[in-house]
mmCIF file of C-alpha atoms in Angstrom:
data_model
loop_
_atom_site.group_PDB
_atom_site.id
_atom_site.type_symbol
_atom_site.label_atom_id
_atom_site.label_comp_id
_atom_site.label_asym_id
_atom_site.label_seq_id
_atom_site.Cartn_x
_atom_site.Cartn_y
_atom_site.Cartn_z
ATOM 1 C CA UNK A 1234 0.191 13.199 -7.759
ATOM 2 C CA UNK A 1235 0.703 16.483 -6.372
ATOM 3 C CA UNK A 1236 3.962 17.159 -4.821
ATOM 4 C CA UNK A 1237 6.819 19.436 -4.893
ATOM 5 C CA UNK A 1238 7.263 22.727 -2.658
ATOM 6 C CA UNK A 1239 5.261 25.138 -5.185
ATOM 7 C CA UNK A 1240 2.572 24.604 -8.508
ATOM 8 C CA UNK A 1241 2.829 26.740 -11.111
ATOM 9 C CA UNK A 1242 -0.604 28.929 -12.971
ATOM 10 C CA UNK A 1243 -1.637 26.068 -15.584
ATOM 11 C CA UNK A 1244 0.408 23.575 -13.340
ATOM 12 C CA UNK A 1245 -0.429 19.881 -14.977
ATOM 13 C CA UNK A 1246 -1.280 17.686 -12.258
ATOM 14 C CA UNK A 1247 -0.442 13.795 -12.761
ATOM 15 C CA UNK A 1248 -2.969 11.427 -11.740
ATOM 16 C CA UNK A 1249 -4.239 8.018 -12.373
ATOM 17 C CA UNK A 1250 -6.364 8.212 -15.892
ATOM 18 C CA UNK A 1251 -9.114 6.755 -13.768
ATOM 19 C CA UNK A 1252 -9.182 9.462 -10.919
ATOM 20 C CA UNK A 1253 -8.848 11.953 -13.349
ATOM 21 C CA UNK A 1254 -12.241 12.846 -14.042
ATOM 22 C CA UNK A 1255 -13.253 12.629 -10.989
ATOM 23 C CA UNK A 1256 -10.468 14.798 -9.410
ATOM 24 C CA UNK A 1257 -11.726 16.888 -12.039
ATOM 25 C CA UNK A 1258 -15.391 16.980 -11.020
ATOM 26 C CA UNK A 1259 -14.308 18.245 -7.571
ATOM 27 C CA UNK A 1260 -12.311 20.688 -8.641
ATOM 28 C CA UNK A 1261 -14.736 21.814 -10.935
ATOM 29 C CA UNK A 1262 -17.472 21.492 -7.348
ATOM 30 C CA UNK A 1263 -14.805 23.761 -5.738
ATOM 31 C CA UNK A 1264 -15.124 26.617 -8.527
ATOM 32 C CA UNK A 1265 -11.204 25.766 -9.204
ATOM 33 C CA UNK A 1266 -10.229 26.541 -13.039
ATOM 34 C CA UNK A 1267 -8.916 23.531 -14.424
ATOM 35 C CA UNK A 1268 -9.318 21.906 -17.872
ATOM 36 C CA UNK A 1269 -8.667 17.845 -18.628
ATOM 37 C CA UNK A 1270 -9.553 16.423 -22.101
ATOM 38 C CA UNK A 1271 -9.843 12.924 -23.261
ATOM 39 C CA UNK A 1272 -5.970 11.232 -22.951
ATOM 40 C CA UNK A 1273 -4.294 14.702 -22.049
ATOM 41 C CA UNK A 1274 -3.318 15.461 -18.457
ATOM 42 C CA UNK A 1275 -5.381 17.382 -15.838
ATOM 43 C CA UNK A 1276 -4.645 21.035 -15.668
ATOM 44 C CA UNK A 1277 -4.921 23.409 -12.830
ATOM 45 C CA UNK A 1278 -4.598 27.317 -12.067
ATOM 46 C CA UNK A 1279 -3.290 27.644 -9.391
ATOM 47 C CA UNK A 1280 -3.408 31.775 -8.126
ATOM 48 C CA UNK A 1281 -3.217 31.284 -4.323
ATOM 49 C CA UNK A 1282 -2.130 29.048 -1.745
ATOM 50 C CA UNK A 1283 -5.862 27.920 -0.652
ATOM 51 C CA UNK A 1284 -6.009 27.003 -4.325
ATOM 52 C CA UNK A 1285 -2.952 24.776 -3.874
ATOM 53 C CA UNK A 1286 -4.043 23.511 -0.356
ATOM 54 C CA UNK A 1287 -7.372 22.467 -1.828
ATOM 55 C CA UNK A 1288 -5.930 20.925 -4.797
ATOM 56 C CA UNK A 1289 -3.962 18.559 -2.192
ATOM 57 C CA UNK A 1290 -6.217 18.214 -0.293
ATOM 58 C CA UNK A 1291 -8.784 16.694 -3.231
ATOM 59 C CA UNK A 1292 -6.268 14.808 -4.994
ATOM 60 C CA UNK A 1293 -5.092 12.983 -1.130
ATOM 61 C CA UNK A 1294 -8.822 11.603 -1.040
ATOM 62 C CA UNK A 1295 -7.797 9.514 -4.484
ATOM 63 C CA UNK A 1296 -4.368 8.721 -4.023
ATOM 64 C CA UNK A 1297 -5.412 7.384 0.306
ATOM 65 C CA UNK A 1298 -7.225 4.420 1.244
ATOM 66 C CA UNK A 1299 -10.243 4.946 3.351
ATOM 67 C CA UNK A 1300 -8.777 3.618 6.399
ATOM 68 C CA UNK A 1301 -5.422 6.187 5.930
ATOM 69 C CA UNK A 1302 -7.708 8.887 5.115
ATOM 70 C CA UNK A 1303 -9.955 7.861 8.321
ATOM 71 C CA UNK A 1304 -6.909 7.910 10.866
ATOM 72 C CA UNK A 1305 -5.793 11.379 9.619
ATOM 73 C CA UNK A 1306 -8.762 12.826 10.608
ATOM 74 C CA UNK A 1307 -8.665 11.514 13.774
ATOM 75 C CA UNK A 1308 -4.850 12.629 14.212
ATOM 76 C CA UNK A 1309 -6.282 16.164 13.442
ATOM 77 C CA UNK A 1310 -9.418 15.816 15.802
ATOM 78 C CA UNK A 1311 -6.552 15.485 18.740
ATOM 79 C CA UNK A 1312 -4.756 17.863 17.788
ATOM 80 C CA UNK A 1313 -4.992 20.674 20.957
ATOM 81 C CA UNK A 1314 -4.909 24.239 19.086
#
């Protein structure tokens, strides 16, 4: 979904036609500018890295299963800082 080292202003963001709308939602929730129509991928602008890290971070919850998503948190609830 979203991968690669860097995302581009306007980057188009594959994802499952089903997710989409609600990946867009959040985004949307998140004040993030993005734009999907009907049968035309998601876009995303992208201006910062806390843009980027959020846009993983939403599009992780779809592409995870509960469980997955459930034991990451954990992992980062251990985590000594």
């Amino acid at each position: 979904m979203v991968s690669g080292a860097s995302l581009n202003i306007g980057e188009i963001v594959e994802v499952n036609c089903i997710d989409r709308w609600q990946i867009y939602q959040r985004l949307q929730d998140l004040a993030i500018p993005c734009w999907c129509a009907t049968n035309q991928p998601l876009r995303v602008c992208v201006v910062d890295v806390t843009t980027a890290i959020q846009l993983w971070s939403v599009s992780r919850q779809f592409q995870m299963s509960r469980h997955d998503l459930v034991c990451w948190l954990e992992r980062c609830w251990e985590q000594d800082f």
